[in-house]
Amino acid sequence: MRRIALSTLMPVIFLGISLAFSSCQKRPDRVEISDWQFEYNGRWYPAAVPGFIHTDLLANGLITDPYYGTNEDSVRWVGDSTWIYRTYLHYDLLPDGDTLWLVFEGLAGNATLWIGNPYPDDTINGIVIVPQNIQSLDNMFCRYDVPMPGVKQMKELYIYKDSLPLMIMFHPLDDSVREAEYGIALPDRRAFTRIAPYQQGWDWGPKLQTCGIWKPVYITNKSPKNQNTPNNHNTLAVELRQEQDSIGQSFTLCMDGKPLFIKGANWIPIHSFPLDDSANRARYRLLLTSAKEAGFNMLRVWGGGIYEHDYFFDLCDSLGLMVWMDFNFSTMLYPDNTKMLESIREEARQNIRRIALHPCVVLWCGNNEVKNGWEDWGWQDVYRWTPEQRAHLQHGIDTIFGENGILAQAVKDCDPLQRPYITTSPLYGWGHPECVTHGDSHYWGVWWGEEPFEMYKKKTGRFMSEYGFQSYPMISTIRRFCPEDQLYIDSPTMRNHQKHARGVQIIDKAMQQYYGFDSKRLNLKEYAYVSQLLQAWGTGYGILCHINDPRCAGTLYWQLNDCWPVASWSSIDYYGNWKALHYRVQALFSLDKDSEELSRWNEYYSTYPKDRVYPDPKYRVSQAWESDGTLVVTLRAESDLYDVYIDTEPHIDGHFTRNFVDVKAGEKLTTRLIPADPKADVTGVRATVRTLNELYFYMR
């Protein structure tokens, strides 16, 4: 263990509690703890709380932006290091009371807390300072309430005259040690620590293993136990019907007894470091209003991220967006030792009590793809588990996720509204015939199986809770993370920002089939554009199949958003720009099963894009600004135009009211720019136009 000389602790002037008041005023019941520092190479630097070690290092200029270039690789050492945070508790500013509570709303990583000096061989004036090791804190999703003596007792227990050091040490994750203690090798060691799985890398996200005080810290003289109950007023009366029928088993959400057709997408964390700060709140607002604008009525909060902040649920409540809430377990098996089960039980109960306050939540789901992985991903052959070990692991799955397991019981105990709980999603993996007849379905034959988009029609299930296809962000986004000399598809940076091992290969195969292009024929700017058209074509076709099929009760594509700038399945890129898919979703979600527009869209999908006739692109474009500063672009087509993409130069993040549309000769397209930042200055921008006609014209 690294030691910190006690002399570095004592001279610091206390700034740890930001609230100041005169001695004649009543002390508050709660005080926020601020003015934290972290230690790096023997020096102390200011730390933002809430925050993560990566955000603190970045703010102090100690690392470069991990989102840029290949910098992700250059900061891997951060997750392998020990980090110490400290502040000081000033006696005069603490609440009154014989017992105080030190409350950590969220600690990310494997942490140890000290109140007082942690080094027993250090002395002041010959008096040994005894370490006060309170407890180990290793569940990112739990609130920790640490009992402390009152101020009078503190002054008696500790020799510090005016203030008391508070220190947190974050240790590197010891998953290999925990695996050895468990005695059974699991498919993913991440399962041994309750951290956000996606921060350890995913096929759309970087590996940025982190730690830190990621939620508020405060001291209170009142018991911090959550005693709140939901307000039943305006709670959505949504019922889940899972009934055996002539097809299999239904999966239908009903409101006031009437079936709903669910339209939406899967939600992942909005950032690799998902803080509830002003910048991320702007992202929340943009993404959720964009979902509403596109006709969503539901989001599925995927189980490999975080239990979202209250701000997310507040916005969903206000926008009328229903939430399918996964518990935070995804694509792995979890140890069922006593300590882990106790931690999971507390995690579930705390988060249900908090999230159940929000009427937008209509469904709890035990996990994402755990049953799917157990049955279909070859784990049992790879790990050569004995029959006894297999039985043990199956028992663990049932203990945590089963209909009478820990999570189900927590819902019964802690959600007063008794919203429905399902054990897993999907009910059957996409290799099983039951995936289209029973329960919800994740259909990944398209993409993972490299099947054509037409398979969506054959493989429409009772409720489509995951499916999709990748695209790249537009060149304006790519330039923000990619150096100029690496603007080609196979550059180190572009490979780093394509996390799927076969991503380019799969996109190329489909692009050739439907558009006649691939990454060898197109430059990066063109390729990004066509990849978005391809994504909109394919995922849009899946949505159309789901709307057309009377057996299907809902469609949630993968995925709405990104946690960093990357090639992914998202319909909105990291900077808030709508991709072609989001415009297609907006058009299709405006339909209902009896809409006359369905026939037009069915006709649209009857011809591959590469088989159309593309005249030379001829059009006139003009722009104007309305009195409130809104940019309005008008395009008059003089020939048939396909997949018209309007942008601005310089690029302004956001979206147009209409974009990525076909315009027939003689027709007019009028569209307004809606910036991601409402304060963006758009007065000096110039509208630019790209059409698919141009690519076919130049490729002849």
Short mmCIF file of N, CA, C and O in Angstrom, two decimals, residues 17 19 21 25-33 89-102 148-154 218-222:
data_model
loop_
_atom_site.label_atom_id
_atom_site.label_comp_id
_atom_site.label_asym_id
_atom_site.label_seq_id
_atom_site.Cartn_x
_atom_site.Cartn_y
_atom_site.Cartn_z
N ILE A 17 -16.80 21.05 3.94
CA ILE A 17 -18.24 21.23 3.92
C ILE A 17 -18.50 22.67 3.54
O ILE A 17 -18.08 23.60 4.22
N LEU A 19 -21.11 24.52 3.43
CA LEU A 19 -22.10 25.35 4.10
C LEU A 19 -21.47 26.09 5.27
O LEU A 19 -20.80 25.52 6.11
N PHE A 21 -22.26 29.04 8.45
CA PHE A 21 -23.32 29.75 9.16
C PHE A 21 -22.77 30.23 10.49
O PHE A 21 -21.78 29.73 11.00
N GLN A 25 -26.93 30.37 14.69
CA GLN A 25 -27.92 29.73 13.84
C GLN A 25 -28.02 28.24 14.16
O GLN A 25 -27.05 27.60 14.57
N LYS A 26 -29.22 27.70 13.94
CA LYS A 26 -29.42 26.27 14.13
C LYS A 26 -28.66 25.50 13.06
O LYS A 26 -28.68 25.86 11.89
N ARG A 27 -28.00 24.46 13.47
CA ARG A 27 -27.25 23.66 12.50
C ARG A 27 -28.22 22.92 11.57
O ARG A 27 -29.30 22.50 11.99
N PRO A 28 -27.84 22.74 10.32
CA PRO A 28 -28.73 22.05 9.38
C PRO A 28 -28.80 20.56 9.70
O PRO A 28 -27.94 20.01 10.38
N ASP A 29 -29.85 19.91 9.20
CA ASP A 29 -29.99 18.47 9.37
C ASP A 29 -29.07 17.70 8.44
O ASP A 29 -28.78 16.53 8.69
N ARG A 30 -28.64 18.35 7.36
CA ARG A 30 -27.83 17.67 6.36
C ARG A 30 -26.84 18.65 5.76
O ARG A 30 -27.21 19.79 5.47
N VAL A 31 -25.61 18.21 5.58
CA VAL A 31 -24.60 19.04 4.92
C VAL A 31 -23.92 18.22 3.83
O VAL A 31 -23.58 17.05 4.04
N GLU A 32 -23.74 18.84 2.69
CA GLU A 32 -23.04 18.19 1.58
C GLU A 32 -21.53 18.26 1.82
O GLU A 32 -21.02 19.29 2.28
N ILE A 33 -20.85 17.21 1.49
CA ILE A 33 -19.40 17.18 1.63
C ILE A 33 -18.78 17.47 0.27
O ILE A 33 -19.06 16.78 -0.71
N LEU A 89 -13.68 16.99 7.54
CA LEU A 89 -14.96 17.28 8.16
C LEU A 89 -14.73 18.24 9.32
O LEU A 89 -14.09 17.89 10.31
N HIS A 90 -15.22 19.44 9.21
CA HIS A 90 -15.02 20.46 10.23
C HIS A 90 -16.11 20.32 11.29
O HIS A 90 -17.31 20.41 11.00
N TYR A 91 -15.70 20.12 12.52
CA TYR A 91 -16.65 19.86 13.60
C TYR A 91 -17.73 20.94 13.71
O TYR A 91 -18.90 20.64 13.95
N ASP A 92 -17.32 22.20 13.55
CA ASP A 92 -18.26 23.30 13.77
C ASP A 92 -19.39 23.35 12.74
O ASP A 92 -20.38 24.04 12.94
N LEU A 93 -19.22 22.64 11.62
CA LEU A 93 -20.22 22.70 10.56
C LEU A 93 -21.05 21.43 10.45
O LEU A 93 -21.91 21.33 9.57
N LEU A 94 -20.82 20.47 11.33
CA LEU A 94 -21.57 19.23 11.26
C LEU A 94 -22.94 19.38 11.92
O LEU A 94 -23.12 20.20 12.81
N PRO A 95 -23.91 18.56 11.52
CA PRO A 95 -25.23 18.62 12.17
C PRO A 95 -25.15 18.23 13.64
O PRO A 95 -24.23 17.55 14.08
N ASP A 96 -26.16 18.64 14.38
CA ASP A 96 -26.30 18.21 15.77
C ASP A 96 -26.78 16.76 15.81
O ASP A 96 -27.35 16.25 14.85
N GLY A 97 -26.59 16.13 16.95
CA GLY A 97 -27.11 14.78 17.13
C GLY A 97 -26.08 13.87 17.75
O GLY A 97 -24.88 14.02 17.53
N ASP A 98 -26.58 12.90 18.52
CA ASP A 98 -25.67 11.94 19.14
C ASP A 98 -25.13 10.94 18.11
O ASP A 98 -24.05 10.39 18.27
N THR A 99 -25.92 10.68 17.06
CA THR A 99 -25.50 9.80 15.98
C THR A 99 -25.64 10.54 14.66
O THR A 99 -26.70 11.11 14.37
N LEU A 100 -24.58 10.53 13.88
CA LEU A 100 -24.61 11.10 12.54
C LEU A 100 -24.45 9.98 11.52
O LEU A 100 -23.91 8.92 11.82
N TRP A 101 -24.91 10.27 10.32
CA TRP A 101 -24.80 9.30 9.23
C TRP A 101 -24.02 9.92 8.09
O TRP A 101 -24.36 11.00 7.61
N LEU A 102 -22.99 9.23 7.68
CA LEU A 102 -22.23 9.60 6.49
C LEU A 102 -22.81 8.79 5.33
O LEU A 102 -22.74 7.56 5.34
N MET A 148 -21.84 7.28 12.31
CA MET A 148 -20.72 8.00 12.92
C MET A 148 -21.13 8.51 14.29
O MET A 148 -22.32 8.78 14.52
N PRO A 149 -20.19 8.70 15.20
CA PRO A 149 -20.53 9.35 16.47
C PRO A 149 -20.87 10.82 16.24
O PRO A 149 -20.52 11.40 15.21
N GLY A 150 -21.57 11.40 17.19
CA GLY A 150 -21.86 12.82 17.12
C GLY A 150 -20.61 13.65 17.34
O GLY A 150 -19.53 13.14 17.65
N VAL A 151 -20.75 14.98 17.20
CA VAL A 151 -19.59 15.88 17.25
C VAL A 151 -18.87 15.78 18.60
O VAL A 151 -17.64 15.71 18.66
N LYS A 152 -19.64 15.74 19.68
CA LYS A 152 -19.02 15.68 21.01
C LYS A 152 -18.16 14.44 21.15
O LYS A 152 -17.01 14.50 21.62
N GLN A 153 -18.69 13.31 20.72
CA GLN A 153 -17.92 12.07 20.81
C GLN A 153 -16.72 12.08 19.89
O GLN A 153 -15.67 11.53 20.22
N MET A 154 -16.88 12.70 18.72
CA MET A 154 -15.75 12.78 17.79
C MET A 154 -14.58 13.50 18.43
O MET A 154 -13.43 13.07 18.31
N TYR A 218 -23.00 13.16 1.76
CA TYR A 218 -23.47 14.13 2.74
C TYR A 218 -23.50 13.49 4.13
O TYR A 218 -23.41 12.26 4.28
N ILE A 219 -23.60 14.34 5.14
CA ILE A 219 -23.76 13.90 6.52
C ILE A 219 -25.11 14.40 7.02
O ILE A 219 -25.48 15.56 6.80
N THR A 220 -25.83 13.52 7.69
CA THR A 220 -27.15 13.88 8.19
C THR A 220 -27.34 13.32 9.60
O THR A 220 -26.67 12.37 10.00
N ASN A 221 -28.25 13.97 10.34
CA ASN A 221 -28.58 13.45 11.67
C ASN A 221 -29.88 12.66 11.67
O ASN A 221 -30.39 12.27 12.73
N LYS A 222 -30.43 12.44 10.46
CA LYS A 222 -31.66 11.66 10.34
C LYS A 222 -31.34 10.35 9.63
O LYS A 222 -30.46 10.29 8.77
#
